[in-house]
Amino acid sequence: MCVAWVLTAHLLPPWQALGSLCSPWAAPRVGPLPLAPAMVRISKPKTFQAYLDDCHRRYSCAHCRAHLANHDDLISKSFQGSQGRAYLFNSVVNVGCGPAEERVLLTGLHAVADIHCENCKTTLGWKYEQAFESSQKYKEGKYIIELNHMIKDNGWD
């Protein structure tokens, strides 16, 4: 099996650098392989976990462009975050959740957990874990993302 390597010290093509390893016509090699200086394995950098569908309008992290939510999951645009306007979403991707804590918000007491971008670790908003007033129960399990931390991506006019 041929393993792809990039030689940073010597700019040789892989078939020259690895010798008979990549050649299907060469005889099997006996003994240990010679070590080439400064060899680095080719790997694709991982930017974020979930990619949202390209055919839908979506929101992404303003700091690193990781996908956050589909426009179809938007519930309301009339929310207030800690640093300005915010949107309420049914579901989000590529976010991590901190521990839940009780906070008094504009609409009363809620148990919320801060959410952050899994890629760049920026705090984006929060997740409603529990609402203590019956009129606010619809928020439970929903997510607030502040406008200054997201951008519109793909398919917006």
C-alpha positions as a LaTeX table, in Angstrom:
\begin{tabular}{lrrr}
\hline
Residue & $x$ (\AA) & $y$ (\AA) & $z$ (\AA) \\
\hline
Met1 & 0.00 & 0.00 & 0.00 \\
Cys2 & 1.40 & 3.40 & $-0.98$ \\
Val3 & 1.40 & 6.11 & 1.69 \\
Ala4 & 1.39 & 9.72 & 0.49 \\
Trp5 & 4.01 & 11.96 & 2.06 \\
Val6 & 5.16 & 15.49 & 1.38 \\
Leu7 & 8.85 & 16.17 & 1.69 \\
Thr8 & 9.45 & 19.63 & 2.98 \\
Ala9 & 13.24 & 19.54 & 2.97 \\
His10 & 13.68 & 17.93 & $-0.45$ \\
Leu11 & 11.09 & 18.71 & $-3.10$ \\
Leu12 & 11.05 & 15.30 & $-4.74$ \\
Pro13 & 8.07 & 13.58 & $-6.32$ \\
Pro14 & 6.61 & 10.85 & $-4.09$ \\
Trp15 & 7.71 & 8.01 & $-6.41$ \\
Gln16 & 11.34 & 9.17 & $-6.14$ \\
Ala17 & 11.22 & 9.91 & $-2.43$ \\
Leu18 & 9.65 & 6.60 & $-1.43$ \\
Gly19 & 11.45 & 4.48 & $-4.01$ \\
Ser20 & 9.99 & 1.02 & $-4.49$ \\
Leu21 & 7.11 & 1.55 & $-2.06$ \\
Cys22 & 4.93 & 3.19 & $-4.67$ \\
Ser23 & 6.06 & 1.23 & $-7.69$ \\
Pro24 & 3.84 & $-1.75$ & $-8.55$ \\
Trp25 & 6.69 & $-3.34$ & $-10.58$ \\
Ala26 & 9.39 & $-3.28$ & $-7.93$ \\
Ala27 & 10.34 & $-6.31$ & $-5.88$ \\
Pro28 & 9.34 & $-6.33$ & $-2.23$ \\
Arg29 & 11.79 & $-4.47$ & $-0.04$ \\
Val30 & 13.72 & $-6.38$ & 2.60 \\
Gly31 & 14.76 & $-4.62$ & 5.80 \\
Pro32 & 13.77 & $-1.33$ & 7.36 \\
Leu33 & 12.80 & 1.65 & 5.23 \\
Pro34 & 15.22 & 4.56 & 5.03 \\
Leu35 & 14.01 & 7.66 & 6.87 \\
Ala36 & 13.68 & 10.84 & 4.86 \\
Pro37 & 14.26 & 14.14 & 6.67 \\
Ala38 & 11.32 & 16.40 & 7.59 \\
Met39 & 8.50 & 14.15 & 6.35 \\
Val40 & 4.96 & 15.37 & 7.02 \\
Arg41 & 1.81 & 13.29 & 6.53 \\
Ile42 & $-0.78$ & 14.85 & 4.23 \\
Ser43 & $-3.99$ & 15.44 & 6.09 \\
Lys44 & $-7.01$ & 17.63 & 5.53 \\
Pro45 & $-7.47$ & 20.13 & 8.35 \\
Lys46 & $-10.77$ & 19.74 & 10.17 \\
Thr47 & $-12.62$ & 23.01 & 10.37 \\
Phe48 & $-15.98$ & 22.06 & 11.83 \\
Gln49 & $-18.10$ & 19.00 & 12.46 \\
Ala50 & $-21.38$ & 19.53 & 10.60 \\
Tyr51 & $-21.94$ & 21.03 & 7.18 \\
Leu52 & $-25.42$ & 22.32 & 6.42 \\
Asp53 & $-27.01$ & 21.74 & 3.03 \\
Asp54 & $-25.74$ & 24.05 & 0.26 \\
Cys55 & $-29.18$ & 24.59 & $-1.24$ \\
His56 & $-30.60$ & 26.34 & 1.85 \\
Arg57 & $-29.97$ & 29.78 & 3.30 \\
Arg58 & $-27.93$ & 29.41 & 6.45 \\
Tyr59 & $-26.24$ & 31.34 & 9.23 \\
Ser60 & $-22.54$ & 30.92 & 10.00 \\
Cys61 & $-20.14$ & 32.05 & 12.72 \\
Ala62 & $-18.96$ & 35.59 & 11.92 \\
His63 & $-15.49$ & 34.80 & 13.30 \\
Cys64 & $-14.62$ & 31.49 & 11.59 \\
Arg65 & $-17.49$ & 30.80 & 9.11 \\
Ala66 & $-18.52$ & 27.49 & 10.75 \\
His67 & $-22.12$ & 26.65 & 9.89 \\
Leu68 & $-24.54$ & 27.34 & 12.74 \\
Ala69 & $-28.16$ & 27.08 & 11.61 \\
Asn70 & $-30.52$ & 26.78 & 8.64 \\
His71 & $-32.91$ & 29.65 & 8.00 \\
Asp72 & $-35.71$ & 27.06 & 8.21 \\
Asp73 & $-34.90$ & 26.59 & 11.93 \\
Leu74 & $-35.36$ & 30.30 & 12.71 \\
Ile75 & $-38.25$ & 30.86 & 15.13 \\
Ser76 & $-38.00$ & 34.59 & 15.89 \\
Lys77 & $-35.88$ & 37.64 & 15.05 \\
Ser78 & $-37.20$ & 39.72 & 17.96 \\
Phe79 & $-34.96$ & 38.63 & 20.83 \\
Gln80 & $-32.47$ & 40.55 & 22.91 \\
Gly81 & $-29.08$ & 39.05 & 23.72 \\
Ser82 & $-26.60$ & 40.28 & 26.29 \\
Gln83 & $-24.82$ & 42.40 & 23.64 \\
Gly84 & $-27.67$ & 43.37 & 21.31 \\
Arg85 & $-30.26$ & 41.83 & 19.03 \\
Ala86 & $-30.48$ & 38.06 & 18.73 \\
Tyr87 & $-32.39$ & 35.34 & 16.89 \\
Leu88 & $-34.14$ & 32.33 & 18.41 \\
Phe89 & $-33.48$ & 29.00 & 16.65 \\
Asn90 & $-35.09$ & 25.59 & 16.95 \\
Ser91 & $-31.78$ & 23.78 & 16.40 \\
Val92 & $-28.13$ & 24.64 & 15.77 \\
Val93 & $-24.96$ & 22.77 & 14.79 \\
Asn94 & $-21.26$ & 23.12 & 15.61 \\
Val95 & $-21.90$ & 24.59 & 19.05 \\
Gly96 & $-20.81$ & 23.47 & 22.49 \\
Cys97 & $-22.87$ & 24.00 & 25.60 \\
Gly98 & $-21.64$ & 25.15 & 28.99 \\
Pro99 & $-23.19$ & 24.37 & 32.37 \\
Ala100 & $-26.75$ & 25.56 & 33.04 \\
Glu101 & $-27.29$ & 28.41 & 35.46 \\
Glu102 & $-30.30$ & 30.44 & 36.53 \\
Arg103 & $-30.49$ & 33.99 & 35.14 \\
Val104 & $-33.07$ & 36.72 & 35.34 \\
Leu105 & $-33.66$ & 37.80 & 31.74 \\
Leu106 & $-36.07$ & 40.40 & 30.31 \\
Thr107 & $-38.86$ & 37.79 & 30.30 \\
Gly108 & $-38.22$ & 36.39 & 33.78 \\
Leu109 & $-36.19$ & 33.68 & 35.46 \\
His110 & $-34.72$ & 30.99 & 33.17 \\
Ala111 & $-32.13$ & 28.24 & 33.46 \\
Val112 & $-29.76$ & 28.83 & 30.52 \\
Ala113 & $-26.43$ & 27.44 & 29.33 \\
Asp114 & $-24.00$ & 29.54 & 27.30 \\
Ile115 & $-23.23$ & 28.17 & 23.83 \\
His116 & $-19.97$ & 28.64 & 21.96 \\
Cys117 & $-18.69$ & 27.90 & 18.47 \\
Glu118 & $-16.92$ & 24.53 & 18.52 \\
Asn119 & $-14.40$ & 25.76 & 15.96 \\
Cys120 & $-13.25$ & 29.15 & 17.32 \\
Lys121 & $-14.68$ & 28.93 & 20.88 \\
Thr122 & $-16.45$ & 32.31 & 20.65 \\
Thr123 & $-19.49$ & 32.61 & 22.93 \\
Leu124 & $-22.48$ & 33.00 & 20.60 \\
Gly125 & $-25.48$ & 33.13 & 22.93 \\
Trp126 & $-27.28$ & 30.58 & 25.09 \\
Lys127 & $-29.60$ & 27.60 & 25.19 \\
Tyr128 & $-32.81$ & 27.75 & 27.20 \\
Glu129 & $-32.73$ & 24.71 & 29.48 \\
Gln130 & $-35.77$ & 25.57 & 31.60 \\
Ala131 & $-38.33$ & 28.37 & 31.80 \\
Phe132 & $-39.96$ & 28.90 & 35.19 \\
Glu133 & $-42.98$ & 30.85 & 33.90 \\
Ser134 & $-45.65$ & 28.95 & 31.96 \\
Ser135 & $-45.82$ & 31.61 & 29.23 \\
Gln136 & $-42.12$ & 31.08 & 28.49 \\
Lys137 & $-42.10$ & 27.26 & 28.26 \\
Tyr138 & $-41.94$ & 27.39 & 24.43 \\
Lys139 & $-38.29$ & 28.50 & 24.71 \\
Glu140 & $-37.09$ & 25.32 & 26.43 \\
Gly141 & $-34.55$ & 23.48 & 24.29 \\
Lys142 & $-34.22$ & 26.46 & 21.90 \\
Tyr143 & $-31.10$ & 28.53 & 21.15 \\
Ile144 & $-30.34$ & 32.25 & 21.11 \\
Ile145 & $-27.55$ & 33.45 & 18.80 \\
Glu146 & $-26.59$ & 37.12 & 18.89 \\
Leu147 & $-26.52$ & 38.92 & 15.54 \\
Asn148 & $-23.01$ & 40.29 & 16.01 \\
His149 & $-21.67$ & 36.70 & 16.12 \\
Met150 & $-23.28$ & 35.34 & 12.94 \\
Ile151 & $-23.46$ & 36.12 & 9.25 \\
Lys152 & $-25.89$ & 35.15 & 6.52 \\
Asp153 & $-24.38$ & 32.57 & 4.21 \\
Asn154 & $-25.37$ & 30.95 & 0.88 \\
Gly155 & $-28.39$ & 31.97 & $-1.15$ \\
Trp156 & $-29.25$ & 35.37 & 0.34 \\
Asp157 & $-30.20$ & 38.21 & $-2.00$ \\
\hline
\end{tabular}
